[in-house]
Amino acid sequence: MQVPHLIPDRAPADWRDFFALTKPRVMTLVIFTGLCGLLAAPGHINPVLGFATILCIALGAGGAAALNQWWEADIDAGMKRTAKRPLPSGKMSREAARDFGIALSGFSVVTMGLAASWLCAAILLVSIIYYAVVYTVWLKPRTPQNIVIGGGAGAFPPVIGWVAVTGDITWMPVILFLIIFMWTPPHFWALALFVKTDYAKVGIPMLPVVAGEKATRRQIMAYSLLLLPLTLFPMFIPVAQGGTGRIYGVAALVLSGLFLALAVRVGLRVRAGDDDRMKPEKQLFGYSVLYLFALFAALVVDRWLLMAGGAT
Amino acid sequence: MIVEEAERKRIIAARNKALALVLLGFVVLFFAITIAKRSGHSAAETKAALEGTTAGAGSVAH
């Protein structure tokens, strides 16, 4: 009878674990906004170079996510929402995650430089450092305003997509950056409101934990109020420089109006008790994801129709 | 945790196959990028076109 040879070790990490390390769900939004920046920009880009640009944005985001999980493995282990990730669940060594993150980040930046431009590569590098170091290491464990400043990391993809086509940072990519920057706090705080106990348990000073629910709800309303006029700014940019028309304007007004309405509902609400199911907060969080997809899709559709009409 | 060697080998083989595919993908990608760069349509060309000059066009042809 053949006796199986046993090794006293954990199973090696599967390729799926490495894939999970890149936070694929978050990456979807990053890829989409980057692609929209690229498609809405005035000018042309070779489809291969466009594909390489988006791929590099995805790889850079994946690398930054891996470095984030390497640094926060202990914190993730203490939170219900993140305890099943590859590192806290013991499927992978911390060194493997770190090396994977560094390799992916380095490769994405160099390839971006070769495929698109070194300006794009520089912006990608800044966004990776912003997320993996400024947000993860420095801001997140120190200040309840972590997500406000750190949110900038997720706002770079449309800028990179835009610059890959035009070669320049103009007003339009800056506005796209600011839209995501302003969208991030209400999006994330809506989530933080219903996973507050998780953050409190691991000592992360998220706004609801430190300043309380009332202050968080007020700030959700304030950022949503600022977001609405900001999303209308692209209408005031000349079309030749990437500005938009009425289709985007109507879409932005309707989408942002609904966002504000949901935010006001959350903002004026008082939790019913410990068994409150936080339905409005969950609705705002779910809608915020859909909102960003729809807003950027409207931007691309509007730009394409303008270009097809010969407005550029 | 005790892991059977057969299971360990299976995981490593799957990982190696995935890595080989990724590397092959990158070879194809770099080949395609090189060809695309030689045929133009880069950001430098677009910028030059928008500015009404041809300064950027030559730089991608080399």
Coordinates of C-alpha atoms in Angstrom, one line a residue:
Chain A
M1 CA 0.0 0.0 0.0
Q2 CA 1.3 3.4 -0.9
V3 CA 1.4 5.8 2.0
P4 CA 1.0 9.5 0.9
H5 CA 4.0 11.6 1.7
L6 CA 3.1 14.3 4.2
I7 CA 4.8 17.7 4.6
P8 CA 4.2 19.7 7.7
D9 CA 3.5 23.0 5.9
R10 CA 0.6 25.1 4.7
A11 CA -0.6 24.6 1.1
P12 CA 1.2 27.0 -1.3
A13 CA -0.8 30.0 -2.5
D14 CA -3.0 29.3 -5.4
W15 CA -3.1 31.7 -8.4
R16 CA -6.6 32.6 -7.3
D17 CA -5.2 33.9 -4.1
F18 CA -2.8 36.2 -6.0
F19 CA -5.7 37.4 -8.1
A20 CA -7.8 38.0 -4.9
L21 CA -4.9 40.1 -3.6
T22 CA -5.5 42.6 -6.4
K23 CA -9.0 43.4 -5.1
P24 CA -10.7 42.7 -8.4
R25 CA -14.0 44.3 -7.5
V26 CA -12.4 47.6 -6.7
M27 CA -10.4 47.3 -9.8
T28 CA -13.5 47.1 -12.0
L29 CA -14.3 50.8 -11.1
V30 CA -10.7 51.8 -11.6
I31 CA -10.6 50.2 -15.0
F32 CA -13.9 51.7 -16.0
T33 CA -13.1 55.3 -15.0
G34 CA -9.7 55.0 -16.7
L35 CA -11.3 53.7 -19.8
C36 CA -13.9 56.5 -19.8
G37 CA -11.1 59.1 -19.5
L38 CA -9.4 57.5 -22.4
L39 CA -12.5 57.3 -24.6
A40 CA -13.8 60.8 -23.8
A41 CA -10.5 62.6 -24.4
P42 CA -10.2 64.6 -27.6
G43 CA -7.8 62.9 -30.0
H44 CA -6.9 59.4 -31.1
I45 CA -4.8 56.7 -29.6
N46 CA -3.8 53.4 -31.2
P47 CA -6.1 50.7 -29.8
V48 CA -3.1 48.6 -28.8
L49 CA -1.6 51.5 -26.8
G50 CA -5.0 52.3 -25.4
F51 CA -5.4 48.7 -24.2
A52 CA -1.9 48.7 -22.8
T53 CA -2.7 51.9 -20.9
I54 CA -5.8 50.4 -19.3
L55 CA -4.0 47.2 -18.5
C56 CA -1.3 49.2 -16.8
I57 CA -3.8 51.1 -14.8
A58 CA -5.3 47.8 -13.7
L59 CA -2.0 46.2 -12.8
G60 CA -0.9 49.3 -10.9
A61 CA -4.2 49.3 -8.9
G62 CA -3.7 45.6 -8.3
G63 CA -0.1 46.1 -7.1
A64 CA -1.2 48.9 -4.8
A65 CA -4.0 46.7 -3.4
A66 CA -1.5 43.9 -2.7
L67 CA 0.8 46.2 -0.9
N68 CA -2.2 47.6 1.1
Q69 CA -3.1 44.0 2.2
W70 CA 0.5 43.2 3.0
W71 CA 0.6 46.1 5.4
E72 CA -2.8 45.6 6.9
A73 CA -2.8 41.8 7.3
D74 CA -3.2 42.1 11.1
I75 CA -6.0 44.7 10.8
D76 CA -7.8 42.6 8.1
A77 CA -7.7 39.5 10.4
G78 CA -9.7 41.4 13.0
M79 CA -12.5 42.5 10.7
K80 CA -15.4 40.3 9.7
R81 CA -15.5 41.9 6.2
T82 CA -11.8 41.2 5.4
A83 CA -10.9 38.2 7.5
K84 CA -11.3 35.8 4.6
R85 CA -8.7 37.6 2.4
P86 CA -5.6 35.5 1.4
L87 CA -3.3 36.9 4.1
P88 CA -5.4 36.9 7.2
S89 CA -6.8 33.5 6.3
G90 CA -3.3 32.1 6.1
K91 CA -3.4 31.1 2.4
M92 CA -0.3 33.1 1.6
S93 CA 2.8 34.4 3.3
R94 CA 3.2 38.2 3.9
E95 CA 6.5 38.2 1.9
A96 CA 4.8 36.7 -1.1
A97 CA 2.1 39.4 -1.0
R98 CA 4.7 42.1 -0.6
D99 CA 6.9 40.9 -3.5
F100 CA 3.9 40.4 -5.7
G101 CA 2.7 44.0 -5.0
I102 CA 6.1 45.5 -5.7
A103 CA 6.6 43.5 -8.9
L104 CA 3.2 44.3 -10.2
S105 CA 3.5 48.1 -9.4
G106 CA 7.0 48.3 -10.9
F107 CA 6.0 46.4 -14.0
S108 CA 2.9 48.5 -14.6
V109 CA 4.8 51.8 -14.2
V110 CA 7.6 50.9 -16.6
T111 CA 5.2 49.4 -19.2
M112 CA 3.0 52.5 -19.0
G113 CA 6.0 54.6 -19.7
L114 CA 6.9 52.6 -22.7
A115 CA 3.4 52.2 -24.1
A116 CA 1.7 55.5 -23.3
S117 CA 4.0 58.2 -22.0
W118 CA 6.3 58.9 -19.1
L119 CA 3.9 61.5 -17.8
C120 CA 1.2 58.8 -17.6
A121 CA 3.8 56.5 -15.9
A122 CA 4.6 59.3 -13.4
I123 CA 0.9 59.8 -12.6
L124 CA 0.5 56.0 -12.1
L125 CA 3.5 55.9 -9.8
V126 CA 2.1 58.8 -7.7
S127 CA -1.3 57.1 -7.5
I128 CA 0.3 53.8 -6.3
I129 CA 2.5 55.6 -3.7
Y130 CA -0.5 57.7 -2.7
Y131 CA -2.6 54.6 -2.0
A132 CA 0.0 52.2 -0.6
V133 CA 2.0 54.6 1.5
V134 CA 0.2 58.0 2.0
Y135 CA -3.2 56.4 2.6
T136 CA -2.5 52.9 4.0
V137 CA 0.6 53.5 6.1
W138 CA 0.2 57.2 7.1
L139 CA -3.3 58.5 7.0
K140 CA -5.6 55.5 7.7
P141 CA -4.4 54.7 11.2
R142 CA -3.9 58.3 12.2
T143 CA -6.8 60.6 11.2
P144 CA -10.6 60.3 10.7
Q145 CA -10.2 62.4 7.6
N146 CA -8.1 59.5 6.1
I147 CA -10.6 58.8 3.3
V148 CA -11.0 62.4 2.3
I149 CA -7.3 62.9 1.5
G150 CA -6.6 59.2 0.6
G151 CA -9.6 59.2 -1.7
G152 CA -7.4 61.0 -4.2
A153 CA -5.6 57.7 -5.0
G154 CA -8.7 56.3 -6.7
A155 CA -9.2 59.6 -8.7
F156 CA -6.1 59.2 -10.9
P157 CA -7.3 56.6 -13.4
P158 CA -9.4 58.9 -15.6
V159 CA -6.5 61.4 -15.6
I160 CA -4.1 58.8 -16.8
G161 CA -6.6 57.6 -19.5
W162 CA -7.1 61.2 -20.7
V163 CA -3.4 62.1 -20.7
A164 CA -2.5 58.9 -22.6
V165 CA -4.6 60.4 -25.5
T166 CA -3.8 64.1 -25.3
G167 CA -0.4 64.1 -23.7
D168 CA -1.4 67.0 -21.5
I169 CA -3.1 67.7 -18.1
T170 CA -5.9 70.2 -18.9
W171 CA -9.0 71.3 -17.0
M172 CA -11.1 68.3 -18.0
P173 CA -9.0 65.6 -16.4
V174 CA -8.6 67.8 -13.3
I175 CA -12.4 68.0 -13.1
L176 CA -12.8 64.2 -13.5
F177 CA -10.2 63.8 -10.7
L178 CA -12.2 66.2 -8.4
I179 CA -15.5 64.4 -9.1
I180 CA -14.1 61.1 -7.9
F181 CA -12.2 62.9 -5.1
M182 CA -15.5 64.4 -3.9
W183 CA -17.5 61.2 -4.5
T184 CA -15.2 59.0 -2.3
P185 CA -16.1 60.3 1.2
P186 CA -19.9 59.9 1.0
H187 CA -19.4 56.6 -0.8
F188 CA -17.0 55.2 1.8
W189 CA -18.7 56.7 4.9
A190 CA -22.0 55.2 3.9
L191 CA -20.1 51.8 4.1
A192 CA -18.3 52.8 7.3
L193 CA -21.7 53.6 9.0
F194 CA -22.8 50.0 8.7
V195 CA -19.4 48.3 9.4
K196 CA -18.5 50.8 12.2
T197 CA -18.1 48.1 14.9
D198 CA -15.5 46.3 12.7
Y199 CA -13.4 49.5 12.4
A200 CA -13.7 50.2 16.1
K201 CA -12.6 46.7 17.0
V202 CA -9.3 47.1 15.2
G203 CA -8.7 50.7 16.2
I204 CA -8.9 52.4 12.8
P205 CA -10.1 55.9 13.4
M206 CA -12.8 56.0 10.8
L207 CA -15.1 59.1 11.1
P208 CA -18.1 57.3 12.5
V209 CA -15.9 55.7 15.2
V210 CA -14.1 58.9 16.2
A211 CA -16.6 61.8 15.5
G212 CA -19.8 59.7 15.8
E213 CA -22.6 58.9 13.5
K214 CA -24.2 62.4 13.6
A215 CA -21.1 64.2 12.4
T216 CA -20.5 61.5 9.7
R217 CA -24.1 61.9 8.4
R218 CA -23.7 65.7 8.2
Q219 CA -20.4 65.3 6.3
I220 CA -22.0 62.8 3.9
M221 CA -24.6 65.5 3.1
A222 CA -22.0 68.2 2.7
Y223 CA -19.8 66.3 0.3
S224 CA -22.8 65.2 -1.8
L225 CA -23.9 68.8 -2.0
L226 CA -20.5 69.9 -3.3
L227 CA -20.5 67.0 -5.7
L228 CA -23.6 68.0 -7.6
P229 CA -22.3 71.4 -9.0
L230 CA -18.9 69.9 -9.6
T231 CA -20.3 67.2 -11.9
L232 CA -21.8 70.0 -14.1
F233 CA -18.5 71.7 -14.7
P234 CA -17.6 69.7 -17.8
M235 CA -20.4 71.5 -19.6
F236 CA -18.5 74.8 -19.3
I237 CA -15.3 73.5 -20.9
P238 CA -15.0 74.1 -24.6
V239 CA -15.9 71.0 -26.6
A240 CA -12.6 71.1 -28.5
Q241 CA -10.8 70.8 -25.1
G242 CA -13.0 67.8 -24.0
G243 CA -16.0 69.6 -22.7
T244 CA -19.5 68.0 -22.8
G245 CA -22.9 68.9 -24.1
R246 CA -26.5 68.7 -22.8
I247 CA -26.8 64.9 -22.7
Y248 CA -24.1 64.7 -20.1
G249 CA -25.5 67.7 -18.3
V250 CA -29.0 66.2 -17.9
A251 CA -27.5 62.8 -16.9
A252 CA -25.2 64.5 -14.3
L253 CA -28.1 66.6 -12.9
V254 CA -30.5 63.6 -12.6
L255 CA -27.8 61.2 -11.2
S256 CA -26.3 63.7 -8.8
G257 CA -29.7 64.9 -7.7
L258 CA -30.7 61.3 -6.7
F259 CA -27.3 60.9 -5.0
L260 CA -28.0 64.0 -3.0
A261 CA -31.5 62.9 -2.1
L262 CA -30.2 59.6 -0.8
A263 CA -27.4 61.4 1.0
V264 CA -29.9 63.8 2.7
R265 CA -32.0 60.8 3.8
V266 CA -29.0 59.3 5.4
G267 CA -27.8 62.7 6.7
L268 CA -31.0 63.5 8.5
R269 CA -31.6 60.0 9.9
V270 CA -31.1 58.8 13.4
R271 CA -30.3 55.1 13.9
A272 CA -33.3 53.3 15.4
G273 CA -31.2 51.2 17.8
D274 CA -28.6 48.5 17.7
D275 CA -30.8 46.2 15.6
D276 CA -31.3 48.9 12.9
R277 CA -30.6 47.3 9.6
M278 CA -29.2 50.5 8.1
K279 CA -31.1 50.1 4.9
P280 CA -30.8 53.8 3.7
E281 CA -27.0 53.7 4.3
K282 CA -26.7 50.4 2.3
Q283 CA -28.9 51.9 -0.5
L284 CA -26.6 55.0 -0.6
F285 CA -23.5 52.8 -0.8
G286 CA -25.0 50.6 -3.5
Y287 CA -26.2 53.6 -5.5
S288 CA -22.9 55.4 -5.2
V289 CA -21.2 52.6 -7.1
L290 CA -23.8 52.6 -9.8
Y291 CA -23.7 56.5 -9.9
L292 CA -20.0 56.6 -10.8
F293 CA -20.4 54.0 -13.5
A294 CA -23.4 55.9 -15.0
L295 CA -21.9 59.3 -14.8
F296 CA -18.7 58.3 -16.6
A297 CA -20.7 56.3 -19.2
A298 CA -22.8 59.4 -19.8
L299 CA -19.6 61.4 -20.3
V300 CA -18.3 59.0 -23.0
V301 CA -21.7 58.8 -24.8
D302 CA -22.0 62.6 -24.8
R303 CA -18.5 63.1 -26.1
W304 CA -18.9 60.5 -28.8
L305 CA -22.2 62.1 -30.0
L306 CA -20.5 65.5 -30.1
M307 CA -17.6 64.1 -32.1
A308 CA -19.9 62.3 -34.4
G309 CA -21.8 65.5 -35.0
G310 CA -18.6 67.2 -35.9
A311 CA -18.6 69.6 -33.0
T312 CA -14.9 69.0 -32.4
Chain B
M1 CA -1.6 22.3 8.7
I2 CA -0.6 19.1 7.0
V3 CA -0.7 19.1 3.2
E4 CA -0.5 16.1 1.0
E5 CA 2.3 16.3 -1.5
A6 CA -0.1 15.5 -4.4
E7 CA -2.2 18.5 -3.5
R8 CA 0.9 20.7 -3.1
K9 CA 2.2 19.6 -6.6
R10 CA -1.2 20.3 -8.1
I11 CA -1.4 23.8 -6.8
I12 CA 2.2 24.6 -7.9
A13 CA 1.6 23.1 -11.4
A14 CA -1.6 25.3 -11.7
R15 CA 0.3 28.3 -10.6
N16 CA 3.2 27.7 -13.0
K17 CA 0.7 27.3 -15.9
A18 CA -0.9 30.6 -14.9
L19 CA 2.5 32.3 -14.7
A20 CA 3.5 30.9 -18.1
L21 CA 0.3 32.3 -19.7
V22 CA 0.8 35.7 -18.1
L23 CA 4.4 35.8 -19.4
L24 CA 3.3 34.8 -22.8
G25 CA 0.6 37.5 -22.7
F26 CA 3.3 40.1 -21.9
V27 CA 5.5 38.9 -24.7
V28 CA 2.6 39.4 -27.1
L29 CA 1.7 42.7 -25.5
F30 CA 5.3 44.1 -25.8
F31 CA 5.4 42.9 -29.4
A32 CA 2.1 44.7 -30.2
I33 CA 3.2 47.9 -28.3
T34 CA 6.4 48.0 -30.4
I35 CA 4.5 47.6 -33.7
A36 CA 1.9 50.2 -32.5
K37 CA 4.5 52.7 -31.5
R38 CA 6.1 52.5 -35.0
S39 CA 2.8 53.1 -36.6
G40 CA 2.1 56.3 -34.6
H41 CA -1.2 57.5 -33.0
S42 CA 0.6 58.3 -29.7
A43 CA -0.2 61.1 -27.2
A44 CA 2.7 63.1 -28.6
E45 CA 1.2 63.0 -32.1
T46 CA -2.3 64.0 -30.8
K47 CA -0.8 66.9 -28.8
A48 CA 1.1 68.1 -31.8
A49 CA -2.0 67.8 -34.0
L50 CA -4.1 69.8 -31.5
E51 CA -1.4 72.5 -31.4
G52 CA -1.2 72.5 -35.2
T53 CA 2.4 71.4 -35.4
T54 CA 4.2 68.3 -36.5
A55 CA 6.8 68.3 -33.8
G56 CA 5.5 65.3 -32.0
A57 CA 5.0 63.1 -35.0
G58 CA 8.7 62.6 -35.8
S59 CA 9.5 61.6 -32.3
V60 CA 7.5 58.4 -32.4
A61 CA 8.8 57.3 -35.8
H62 CA 12.2 56.5 -34.4

